[in-house]
XYZ file of C-alpha atoms in Angstrom:
614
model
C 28.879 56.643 -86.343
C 30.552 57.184 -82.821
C 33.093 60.285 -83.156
C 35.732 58.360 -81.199
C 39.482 57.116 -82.415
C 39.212 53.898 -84.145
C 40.846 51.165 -82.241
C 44.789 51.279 -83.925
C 44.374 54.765 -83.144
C 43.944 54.080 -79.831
C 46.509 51.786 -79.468
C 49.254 53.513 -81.241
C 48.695 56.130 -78.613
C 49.259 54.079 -75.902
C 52.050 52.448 -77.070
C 53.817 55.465 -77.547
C 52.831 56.840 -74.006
C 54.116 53.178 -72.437
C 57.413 54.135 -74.646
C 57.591 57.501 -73.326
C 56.990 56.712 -69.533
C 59.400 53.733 -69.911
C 61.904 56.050 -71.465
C 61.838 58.373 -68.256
C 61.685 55.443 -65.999
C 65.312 54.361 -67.864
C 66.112 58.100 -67.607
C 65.933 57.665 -63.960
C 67.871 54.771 -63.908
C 70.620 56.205 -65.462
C 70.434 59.456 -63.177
C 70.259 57.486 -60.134
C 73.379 55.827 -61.061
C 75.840 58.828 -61.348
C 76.257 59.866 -57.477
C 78.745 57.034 -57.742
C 81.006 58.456 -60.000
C 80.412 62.286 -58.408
C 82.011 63.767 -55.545
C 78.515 64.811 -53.835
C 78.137 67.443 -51.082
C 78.221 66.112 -48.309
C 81.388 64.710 -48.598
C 82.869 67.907 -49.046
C 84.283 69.792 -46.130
C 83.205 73.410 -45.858
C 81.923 76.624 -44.042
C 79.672 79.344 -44.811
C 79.833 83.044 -43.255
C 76.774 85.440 -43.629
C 77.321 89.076 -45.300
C 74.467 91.093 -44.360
C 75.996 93.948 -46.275
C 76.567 91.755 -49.332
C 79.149 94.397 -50.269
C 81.926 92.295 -48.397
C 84.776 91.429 -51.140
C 86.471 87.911 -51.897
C 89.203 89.436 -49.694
C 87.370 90.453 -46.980
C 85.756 87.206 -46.736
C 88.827 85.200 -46.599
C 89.949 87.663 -43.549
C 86.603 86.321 -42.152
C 87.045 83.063 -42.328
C 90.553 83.118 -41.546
C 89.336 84.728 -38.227
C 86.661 81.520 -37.687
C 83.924 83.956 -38.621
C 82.973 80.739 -40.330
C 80.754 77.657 -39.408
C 79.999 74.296 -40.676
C 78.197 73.627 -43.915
C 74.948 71.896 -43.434
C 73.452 70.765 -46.659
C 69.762 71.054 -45.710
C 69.919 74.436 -43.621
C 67.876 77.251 -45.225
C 70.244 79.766 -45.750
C 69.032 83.716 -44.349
C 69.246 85.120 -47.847
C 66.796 88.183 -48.620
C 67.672 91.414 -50.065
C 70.772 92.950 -48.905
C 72.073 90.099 -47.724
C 74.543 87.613 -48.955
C 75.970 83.897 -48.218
C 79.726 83.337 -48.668
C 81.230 79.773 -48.657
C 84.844 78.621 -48.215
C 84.508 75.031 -50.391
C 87.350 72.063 -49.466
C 87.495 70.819 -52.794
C 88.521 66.842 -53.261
C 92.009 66.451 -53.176
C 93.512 65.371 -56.538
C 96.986 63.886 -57.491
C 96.623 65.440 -61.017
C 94.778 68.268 -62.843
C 91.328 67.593 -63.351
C 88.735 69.095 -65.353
C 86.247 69.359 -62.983
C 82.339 71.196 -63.036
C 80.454 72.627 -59.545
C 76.833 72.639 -60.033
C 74.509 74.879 -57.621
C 71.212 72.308 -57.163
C 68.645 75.048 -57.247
C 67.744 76.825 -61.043
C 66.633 79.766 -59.198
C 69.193 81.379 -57.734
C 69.545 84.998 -58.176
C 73.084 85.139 -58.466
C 76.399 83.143 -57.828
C 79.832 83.835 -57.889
C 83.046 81.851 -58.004
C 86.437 82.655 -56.692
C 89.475 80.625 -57.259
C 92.957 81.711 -56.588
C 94.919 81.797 -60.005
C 98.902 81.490 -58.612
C 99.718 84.937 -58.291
C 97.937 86.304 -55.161
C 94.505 87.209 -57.581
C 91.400 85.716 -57.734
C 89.683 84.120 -61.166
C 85.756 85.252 -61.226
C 83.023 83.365 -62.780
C 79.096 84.473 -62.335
C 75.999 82.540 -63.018
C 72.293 82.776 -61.595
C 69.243 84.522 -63.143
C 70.531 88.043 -62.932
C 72.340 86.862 -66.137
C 71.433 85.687 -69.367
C 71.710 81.852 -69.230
C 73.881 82.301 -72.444
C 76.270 83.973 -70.624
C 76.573 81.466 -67.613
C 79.839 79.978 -67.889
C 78.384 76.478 -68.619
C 74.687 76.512 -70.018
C 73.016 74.484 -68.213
C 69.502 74.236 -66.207
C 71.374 74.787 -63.180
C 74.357 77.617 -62.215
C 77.480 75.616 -62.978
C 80.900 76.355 -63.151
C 84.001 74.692 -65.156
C 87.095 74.976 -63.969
C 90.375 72.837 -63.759
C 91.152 71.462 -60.450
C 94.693 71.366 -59.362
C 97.027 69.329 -56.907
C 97.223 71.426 -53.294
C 95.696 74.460 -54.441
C 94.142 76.539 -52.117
C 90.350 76.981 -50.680
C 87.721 78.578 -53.475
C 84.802 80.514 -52.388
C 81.744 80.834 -53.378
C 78.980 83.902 -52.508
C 75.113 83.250 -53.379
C 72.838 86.124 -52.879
C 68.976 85.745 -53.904
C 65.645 87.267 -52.863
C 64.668 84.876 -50.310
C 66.080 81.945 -48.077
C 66.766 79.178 -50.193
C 68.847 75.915 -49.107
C 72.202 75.996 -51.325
C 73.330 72.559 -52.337
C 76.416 72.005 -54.573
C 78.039 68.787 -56.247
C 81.933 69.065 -57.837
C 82.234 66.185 -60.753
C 84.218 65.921 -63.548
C 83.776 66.692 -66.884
C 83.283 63.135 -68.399
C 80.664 62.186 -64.841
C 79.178 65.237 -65.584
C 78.242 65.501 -69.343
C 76.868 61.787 -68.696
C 74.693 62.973 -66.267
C 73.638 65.880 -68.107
C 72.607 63.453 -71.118
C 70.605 61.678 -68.905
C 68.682 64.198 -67.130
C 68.058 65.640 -70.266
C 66.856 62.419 -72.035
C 64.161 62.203 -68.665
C 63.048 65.877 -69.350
C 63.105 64.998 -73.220
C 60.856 62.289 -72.792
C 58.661 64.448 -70.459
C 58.620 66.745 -72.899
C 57.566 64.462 -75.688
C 54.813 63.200 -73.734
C 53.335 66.088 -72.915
C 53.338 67.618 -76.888
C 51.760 64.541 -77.758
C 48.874 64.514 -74.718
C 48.295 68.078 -76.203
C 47.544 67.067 -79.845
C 45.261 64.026 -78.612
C 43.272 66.696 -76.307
C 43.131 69.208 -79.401
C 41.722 66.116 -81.859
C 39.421 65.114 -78.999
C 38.348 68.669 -78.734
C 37.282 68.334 -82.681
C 35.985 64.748 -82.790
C 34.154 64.416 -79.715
C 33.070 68.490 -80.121
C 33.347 69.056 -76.400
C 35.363 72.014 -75.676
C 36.716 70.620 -72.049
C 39.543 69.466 -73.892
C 40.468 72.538 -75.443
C 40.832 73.575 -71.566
C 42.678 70.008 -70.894
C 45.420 71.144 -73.658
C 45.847 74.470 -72.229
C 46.138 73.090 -68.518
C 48.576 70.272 -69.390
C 51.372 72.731 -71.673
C 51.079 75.027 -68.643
C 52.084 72.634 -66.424
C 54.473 71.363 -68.662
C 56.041 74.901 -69.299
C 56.080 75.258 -65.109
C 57.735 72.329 -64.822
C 60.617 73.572 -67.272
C 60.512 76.652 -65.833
C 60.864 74.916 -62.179
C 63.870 72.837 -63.809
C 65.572 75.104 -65.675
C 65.304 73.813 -68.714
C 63.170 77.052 -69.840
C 66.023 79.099 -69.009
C 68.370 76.763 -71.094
C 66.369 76.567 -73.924
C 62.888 78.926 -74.216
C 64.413 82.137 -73.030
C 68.244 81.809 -72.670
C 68.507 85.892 -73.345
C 65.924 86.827 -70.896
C 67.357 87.536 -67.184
C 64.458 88.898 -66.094
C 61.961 86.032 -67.227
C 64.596 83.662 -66.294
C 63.492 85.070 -62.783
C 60.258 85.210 -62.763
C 59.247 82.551 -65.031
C 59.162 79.985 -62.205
C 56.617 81.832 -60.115
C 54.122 83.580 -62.610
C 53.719 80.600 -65.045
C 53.040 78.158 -61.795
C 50.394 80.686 -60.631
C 48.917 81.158 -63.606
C 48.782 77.457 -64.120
C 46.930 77.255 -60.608
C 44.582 79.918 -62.136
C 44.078 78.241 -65.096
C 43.095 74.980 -63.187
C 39.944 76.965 -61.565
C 38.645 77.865 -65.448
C 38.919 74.453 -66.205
C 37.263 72.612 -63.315
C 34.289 75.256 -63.807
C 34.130 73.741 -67.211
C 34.243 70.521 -65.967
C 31.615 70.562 -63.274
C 29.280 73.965 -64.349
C 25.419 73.148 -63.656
C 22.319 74.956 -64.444
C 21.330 76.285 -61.164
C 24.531 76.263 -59.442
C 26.240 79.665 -59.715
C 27.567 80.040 -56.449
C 30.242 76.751 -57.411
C 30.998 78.686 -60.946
C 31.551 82.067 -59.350
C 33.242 80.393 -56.543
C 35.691 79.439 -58.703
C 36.243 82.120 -60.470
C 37.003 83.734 -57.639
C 39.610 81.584 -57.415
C 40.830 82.254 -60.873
C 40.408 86.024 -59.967
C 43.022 86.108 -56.879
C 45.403 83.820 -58.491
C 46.074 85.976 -61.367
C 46.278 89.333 -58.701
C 48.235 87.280 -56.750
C 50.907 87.040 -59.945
C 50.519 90.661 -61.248
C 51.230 91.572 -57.028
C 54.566 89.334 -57.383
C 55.351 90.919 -61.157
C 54.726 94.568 -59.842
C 55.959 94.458 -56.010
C 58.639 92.068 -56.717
C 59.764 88.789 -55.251
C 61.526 89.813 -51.930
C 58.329 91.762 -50.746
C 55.912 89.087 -51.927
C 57.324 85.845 -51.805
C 55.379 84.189 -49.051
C 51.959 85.981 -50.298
C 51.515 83.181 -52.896
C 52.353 80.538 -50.605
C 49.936 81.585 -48.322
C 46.769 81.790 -50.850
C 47.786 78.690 -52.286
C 46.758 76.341 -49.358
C 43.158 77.569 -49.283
C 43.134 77.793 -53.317
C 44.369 74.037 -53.435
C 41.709 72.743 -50.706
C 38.999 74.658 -52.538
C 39.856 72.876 -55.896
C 40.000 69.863 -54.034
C 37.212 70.342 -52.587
C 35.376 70.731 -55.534
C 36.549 67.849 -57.116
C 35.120 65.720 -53.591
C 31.854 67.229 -54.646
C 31.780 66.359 -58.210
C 33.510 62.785 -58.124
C 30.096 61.982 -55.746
C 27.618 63.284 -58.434
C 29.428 61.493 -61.219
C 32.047 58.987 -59.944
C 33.099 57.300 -63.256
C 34.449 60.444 -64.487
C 35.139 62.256 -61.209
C 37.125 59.854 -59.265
C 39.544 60.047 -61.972
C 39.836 63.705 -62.054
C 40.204 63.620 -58.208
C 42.808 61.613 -58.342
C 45.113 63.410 -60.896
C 44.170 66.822 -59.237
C 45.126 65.037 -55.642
C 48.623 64.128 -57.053
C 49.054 67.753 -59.011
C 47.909 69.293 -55.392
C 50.264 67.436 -53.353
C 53.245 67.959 -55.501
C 52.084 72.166 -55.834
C 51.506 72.070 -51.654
C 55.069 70.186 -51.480
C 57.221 73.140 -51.622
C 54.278 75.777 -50.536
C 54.389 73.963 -46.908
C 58.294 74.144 -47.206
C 58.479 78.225 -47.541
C 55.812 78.554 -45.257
C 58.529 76.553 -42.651
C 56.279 73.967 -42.109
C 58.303 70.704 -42.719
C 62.071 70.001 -43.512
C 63.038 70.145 -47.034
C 63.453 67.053 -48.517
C 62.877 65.666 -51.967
C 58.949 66.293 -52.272
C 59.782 69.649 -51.208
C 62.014 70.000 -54.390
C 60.932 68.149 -57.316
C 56.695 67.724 -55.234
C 55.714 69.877 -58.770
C 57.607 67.861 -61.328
C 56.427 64.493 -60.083
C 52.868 65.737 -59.641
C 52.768 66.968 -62.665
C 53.884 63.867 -63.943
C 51.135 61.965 -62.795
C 48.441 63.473 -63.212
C 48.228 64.260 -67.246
C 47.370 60.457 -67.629
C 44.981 60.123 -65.342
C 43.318 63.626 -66.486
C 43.257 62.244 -69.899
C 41.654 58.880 -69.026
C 38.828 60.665 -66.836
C 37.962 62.932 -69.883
C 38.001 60.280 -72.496
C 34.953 58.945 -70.481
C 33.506 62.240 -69.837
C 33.394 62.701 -73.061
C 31.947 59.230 -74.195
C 28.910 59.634 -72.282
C 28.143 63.292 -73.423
C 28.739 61.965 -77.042
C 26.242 59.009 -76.057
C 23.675 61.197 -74.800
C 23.694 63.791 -77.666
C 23.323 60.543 -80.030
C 20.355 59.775 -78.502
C 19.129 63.617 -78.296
C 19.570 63.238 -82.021
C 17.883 60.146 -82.559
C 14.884 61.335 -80.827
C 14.735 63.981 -83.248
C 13.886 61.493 -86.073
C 12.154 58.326 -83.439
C 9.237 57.797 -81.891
C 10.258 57.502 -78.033
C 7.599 55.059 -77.500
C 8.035 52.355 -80.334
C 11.478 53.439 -81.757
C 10.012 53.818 -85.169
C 10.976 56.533 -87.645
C 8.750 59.221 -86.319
C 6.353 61.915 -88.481
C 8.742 64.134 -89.465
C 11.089 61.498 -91.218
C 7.761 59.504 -92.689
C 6.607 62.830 -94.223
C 10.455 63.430 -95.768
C 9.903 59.739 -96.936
C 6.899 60.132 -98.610
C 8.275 63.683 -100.707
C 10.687 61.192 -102.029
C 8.756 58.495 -102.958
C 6.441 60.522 -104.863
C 8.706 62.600 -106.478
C 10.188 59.518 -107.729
C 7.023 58.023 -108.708
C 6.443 61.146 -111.012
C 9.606 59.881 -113.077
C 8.795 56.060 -112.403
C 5.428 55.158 -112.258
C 6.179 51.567 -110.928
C 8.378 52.721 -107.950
C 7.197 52.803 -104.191
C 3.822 51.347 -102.284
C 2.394 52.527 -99.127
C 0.568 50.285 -96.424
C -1.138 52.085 -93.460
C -1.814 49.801 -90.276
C -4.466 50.637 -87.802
C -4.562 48.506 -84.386
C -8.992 48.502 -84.325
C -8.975 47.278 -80.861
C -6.387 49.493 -79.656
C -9.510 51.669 -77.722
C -10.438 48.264 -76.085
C -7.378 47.633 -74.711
C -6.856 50.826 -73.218
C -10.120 50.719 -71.315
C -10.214 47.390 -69.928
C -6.325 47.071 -69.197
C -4.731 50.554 -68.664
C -2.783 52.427 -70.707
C 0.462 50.786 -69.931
C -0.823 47.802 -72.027
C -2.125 50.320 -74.549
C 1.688 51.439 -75.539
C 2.102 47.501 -75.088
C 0.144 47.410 -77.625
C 1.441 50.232 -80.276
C 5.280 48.911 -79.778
C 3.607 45.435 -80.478
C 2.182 46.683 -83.436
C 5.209 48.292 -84.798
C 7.348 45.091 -84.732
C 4.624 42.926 -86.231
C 4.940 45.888 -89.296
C 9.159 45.975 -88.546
C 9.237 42.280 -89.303
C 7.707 42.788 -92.813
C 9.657 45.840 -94.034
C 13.012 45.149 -96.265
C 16.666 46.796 -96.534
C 15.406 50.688 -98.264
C 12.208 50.175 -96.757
C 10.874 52.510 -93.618
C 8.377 51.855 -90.607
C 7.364 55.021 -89.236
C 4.205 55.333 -86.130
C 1.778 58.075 -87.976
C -0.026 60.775 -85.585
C -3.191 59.360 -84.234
C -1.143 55.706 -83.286
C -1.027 54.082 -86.767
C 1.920 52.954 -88.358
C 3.150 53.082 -92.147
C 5.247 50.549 -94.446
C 6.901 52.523 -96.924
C 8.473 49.942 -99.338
C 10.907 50.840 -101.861
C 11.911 49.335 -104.746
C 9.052 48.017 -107.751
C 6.823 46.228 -105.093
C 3.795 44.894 -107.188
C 0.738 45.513 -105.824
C 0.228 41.504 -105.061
C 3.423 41.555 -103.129
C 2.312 44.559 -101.121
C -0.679 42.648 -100.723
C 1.147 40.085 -99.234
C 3.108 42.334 -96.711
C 0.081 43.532 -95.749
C -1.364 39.742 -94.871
C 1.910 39.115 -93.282
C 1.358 42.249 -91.030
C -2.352 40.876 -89.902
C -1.341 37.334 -89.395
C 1.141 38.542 -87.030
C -0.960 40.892 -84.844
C -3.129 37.593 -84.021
C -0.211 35.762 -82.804
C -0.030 36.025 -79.016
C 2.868 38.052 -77.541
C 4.130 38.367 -73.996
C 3.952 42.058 -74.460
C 0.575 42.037 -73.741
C -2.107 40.721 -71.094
C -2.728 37.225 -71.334
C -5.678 36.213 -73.949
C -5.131 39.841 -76.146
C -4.026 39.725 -79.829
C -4.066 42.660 -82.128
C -6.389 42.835 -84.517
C -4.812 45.019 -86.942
C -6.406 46.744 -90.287
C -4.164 47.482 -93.686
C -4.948 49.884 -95.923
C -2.567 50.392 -99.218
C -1.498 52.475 -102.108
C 0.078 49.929 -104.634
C 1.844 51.717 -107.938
C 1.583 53.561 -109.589
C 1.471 56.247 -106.861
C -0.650 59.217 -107.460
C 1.801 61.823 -109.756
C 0.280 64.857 -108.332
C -0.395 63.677 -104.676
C 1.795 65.017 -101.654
C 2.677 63.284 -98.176
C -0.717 64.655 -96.624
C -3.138 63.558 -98.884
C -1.878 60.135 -99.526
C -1.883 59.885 -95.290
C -5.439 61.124 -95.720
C -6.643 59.397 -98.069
C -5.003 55.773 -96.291
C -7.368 57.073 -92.980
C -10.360 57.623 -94.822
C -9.903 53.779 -96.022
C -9.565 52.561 -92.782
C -12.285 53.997 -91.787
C -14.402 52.148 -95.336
C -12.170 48.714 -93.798
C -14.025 49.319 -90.079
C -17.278 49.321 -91.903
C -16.797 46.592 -94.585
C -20.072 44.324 -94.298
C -17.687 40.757 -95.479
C -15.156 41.377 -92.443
C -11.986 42.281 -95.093
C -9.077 43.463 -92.997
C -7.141 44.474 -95.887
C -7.559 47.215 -98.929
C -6.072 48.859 -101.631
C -6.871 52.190 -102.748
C -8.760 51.695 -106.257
C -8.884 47.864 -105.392
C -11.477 46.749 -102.500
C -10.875 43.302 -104.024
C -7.193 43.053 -104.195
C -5.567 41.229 -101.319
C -4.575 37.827 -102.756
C -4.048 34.870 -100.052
C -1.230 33.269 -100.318
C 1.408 31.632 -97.954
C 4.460 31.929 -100.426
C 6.829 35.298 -99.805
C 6.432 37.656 -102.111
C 5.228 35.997 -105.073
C 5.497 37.721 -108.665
C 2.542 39.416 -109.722
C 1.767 37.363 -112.479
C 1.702 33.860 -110.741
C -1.012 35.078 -107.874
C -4.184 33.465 -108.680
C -7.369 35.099 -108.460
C -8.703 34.412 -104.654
C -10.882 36.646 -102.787
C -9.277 38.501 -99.850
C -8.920 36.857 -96.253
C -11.831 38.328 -94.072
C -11.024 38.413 -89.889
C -13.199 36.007 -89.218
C -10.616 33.553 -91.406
C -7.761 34.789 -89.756
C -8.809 34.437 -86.434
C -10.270 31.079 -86.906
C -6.689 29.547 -87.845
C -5.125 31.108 -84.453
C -7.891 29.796 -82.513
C -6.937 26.361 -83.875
C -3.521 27.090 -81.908
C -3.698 26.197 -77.819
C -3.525 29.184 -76.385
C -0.557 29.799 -73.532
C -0.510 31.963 -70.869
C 1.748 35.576 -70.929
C 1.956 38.434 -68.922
C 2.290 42.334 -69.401
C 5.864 43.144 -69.889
């Protein structure tokens, strides 16, 4: 039985992915909707004044801009952050005609630290601080992104805002209120929900494929697609929020080390994928790959971000093409399987390169450059999971037949020794308790030399597998047809065969090898030779003896002086003629055996018809 999900199986899982991708596709829609009820960025007026002491205070940096040290706030400038250096901003907040609950939200999760000034009324400044050099349950509103609360008066004055972090990062900000922006959270939450749903249950299918198909590639699958999933959080914010809100330091580097050791990760499990006898350069150039993307995250965990940040981004491009690169090369040698794990890797790569490109200051930031890793990520766990479902079908299909020729012949697809002589232990040990049980017939193709020498020996296995269904066609439900060493092949029959219904079988088996076939050159019919044990079964006989003794009456059948084609042990005169199946014992009459030359003269009453060698 195939080790596969039965069919509702299937199809519960599917549903429930369909539900789960339609359930972020409605998540979208409802996030896409809220800009119209936000006051977005770049509505806002604004300047920004660079601190490359970062020890400037909120006074000091109102002097500044008061000066017009100053200049005007482009949303999609990269910002000259790095270490000793910080960013302040004077923010025009929208004008209100009443107090407002309102919420600022920084749009990057990764920000090392942010700081809020607002004048309170009496010539002091209220302080709020968020960013990942605090716990995220200490950030005045937990959320995945810095965010700040704050009520929003008529005619107040200008708030600032200073941003410091390790490297040079664009700083975008949106001001909503409360109501706009709980709404928003719910549904950027729902999307990530969703995500998140999908992902736990793409795990559990890998881990019961892992069991039921017994191919460990899954096991890697499972592995790969949490860490990508935990990246993505991480990448988000939602890790922060909710796996480690205590954790500062985590918080921080969370978003680089579990990416990179994602990337590494991805190098174990393509040389699992597409390993080869005889191909260790491909395995240990991958795990070279595997090698420098995990120094490549201990470098960044030991040196630190600031001194390190582009080091990633640079391996990363060569890493990614090699992967890729592999994948080319094994989507050629097995494309049914390989183009769809080329195509999920492609969209994983291209979201991962996304933001690489953007730090290296290749392109403009846009929105690949942001979310490139979520919506790669994304894409490519379903097509992942389809390419390994067949992967794993046709590994499953060849080990089925690995197993089957273990217990077949390869040439006639009959139950080979090894099962006939497990047969035969059984049979007699039952006859020992139940003399009547069981009868044996042994068939011997005679002309089977013949063929071989005047046609080939293509027409000589023509011949055997011809053989074997004329014997197939006779055997019943419990019965077994197994080809013996030395190109014979035995009828076991179970059940309380007399030894006139054997005889019959055995008829049967003879009549049929006369019949003309296609399998074999035109004019050739079998002429086959029976020998039988009918019960009861010798009680102290074993599988190698009875075989014996079957060859030594073949041999006494070859030599018969009245042409008989068919004999019993104990019996030379036992093979009734009769046309009616199976017959009880009782109601066969007392004829004389068929000889060949009887058998052969009723098919050469038949016109013959011409065949060919198939």
């Amino acid at each position: 039985m195939s080790a596969r999900f039965p069919a509702p199986w299937w199809r519960h899982i599917w549903l429930a992915m369909l539900f789960a991708l339609a359930a972020a596709l409605a998540g979208t829609a409802l996030a896409e909707s809220e800009p119209a009820r936000r006051w977005p960025a770049r509505e806002l007026g604004g300047a920004f004044w660079v601190d490359h002491t970062a020890a400037a205070t909120v006074d000091q940096a109102h002097r500044a801009f008061a000066t017009g040290a100053g200049r005007p706030v482009n949303p999609n400038q990269v910002m000259p952050l790095g270490p000793g250096t910080a960013v302040w901003y004077r923010l025009e907040l929208p004008r209100v005609a009443e107090p407002t609950r309102a919420v600022l939200r920084i749009a990057f999760s990764g920000t090392d630290s942010v700081e809020l000034f607002r004048p309170d009324g009496g010539g002091h400044w209220r302080t709020q601080r968020s960013g990942d050099s605090l716990p995220v349950a200490d950030w005045p509103v937990r959320h995945i992104d810095p965010s700040f609360a704050f009520d929003l008066r008529p005619g107040e004055d200008a708030t600032y805002l200073r941003v410091r972090n390790a490297q040079p990062i664009r700083v975008q900000w949106t001001v909503q209120n409360v109501t706009s922006f709980i709404e928003s959270v719910k549904a950027w939450h729902f999307v990530l929900g969703a995500y998140a749903g999908f992902i736990a249950m793409v795990v559990l299918v890998s881990l019961f494929n892992a069991v039921s198909w017994r191919d460990p590639i899954h096991l890697y699958y499972a592995v790969h697609v949490a860490m990508v999933a935990v990246s993505i959080m991480a990448l988000t914010g939602l890790a922060g929020e909710y796996l480690w809100p205590d954790q500062p330091w985590w918080t921080d580097k969370a978003p680089v080390v579990i990416p990179g050791l994602s990337i590494a990760w991805v190098g174990l499990f393509l040389r699992e994928l597409v390993a080869e006898r005889g191909r260790p350069i491909l395995s240990w150039l991958l795990y070279g790959h595997v090698v420098t993307a995990t120094l490549m995250v201990v470098a960044f965990l030991v040196v630190g971000r600031e001194n390190v940040y582009r080091a990633p981004s640079i391996f990363a491009l060569p890493g990614l093409l090699v992967l890729l690169g592999v994948m080319v090369w094994y989507s050629r040698r097995q494309p049914k399987v390989g183009l769809w794990i080329l195509a999920g890797m492609a969209f994983l790569m291209a979201g991962a390169l996304a933001p690489l490109v953007h730090n290296l200051g290749l392109v403009e930031p846009s929105f690949l450059t942001d979310f490139g890793p979520q919506l790669g990520g994304a894409a490519e766990v379903p097509l992942l999971l389809i390419g390994l479902y067949f992967r794993s079908r046709e590994r499953h299909a060849s080990r089925e037949r690995l197993k089957a020729m273990a217990h077949t012949d390869p040439l006639t697809g009959l139950a080979n020794h090894r099962v006939l002589q497990r047969r035969l232990e059984s049979v007699l040990r039952l006859a020992r308790k139940d003399p009547l049980a069981g009868a044996v017939l042994r068939v011997h193709v005679a002309n089977l030399a013949d063929i071989r020498a005047e046609f080939g020996r293509e027409a000589g296995e023509a011949a055997l597998v011809r053989a074997g269904e004329c014997v197939a066609k006779e055997a019943r439900e419990g019965d077994l047809v197994a080809r013996e060493q030395g190109d014979d092949i035995v009828l076991v029959l179970g059940g309380h065969p007399t030894q006139g219904q054997a005889a019959i079988g055995g008829r049967n088996i003879i009549a049929r090898g006369l019949k003309y076939s296609g399998r074999l050159p035109p004019g050739v019919t079998l002429k086959l030779r029976v020998a039988g044990f009918a019960p009861p079964l010798p009680e102290s006989g074993d599988p190698a003896g009875l075989l014996q003794t079957l060859a030594r009456l073949l041999l006494d059948i070859e030599n018969d002086p009245h042409g008989r084609a068919l004999r019993f042990v104990g019996s030379p005169d036992s093979s009734p003629w009769r046309s009616s199946p199976w017959p009880k014992h009782d109601e066969l009459p007392p004829q004389s055996p068929p000889t060949v030359d009887e058998l052969l003269s009723l098919e050469h009453s038949r016109p013959k018809r011409t065949s060919s060698l198939h």
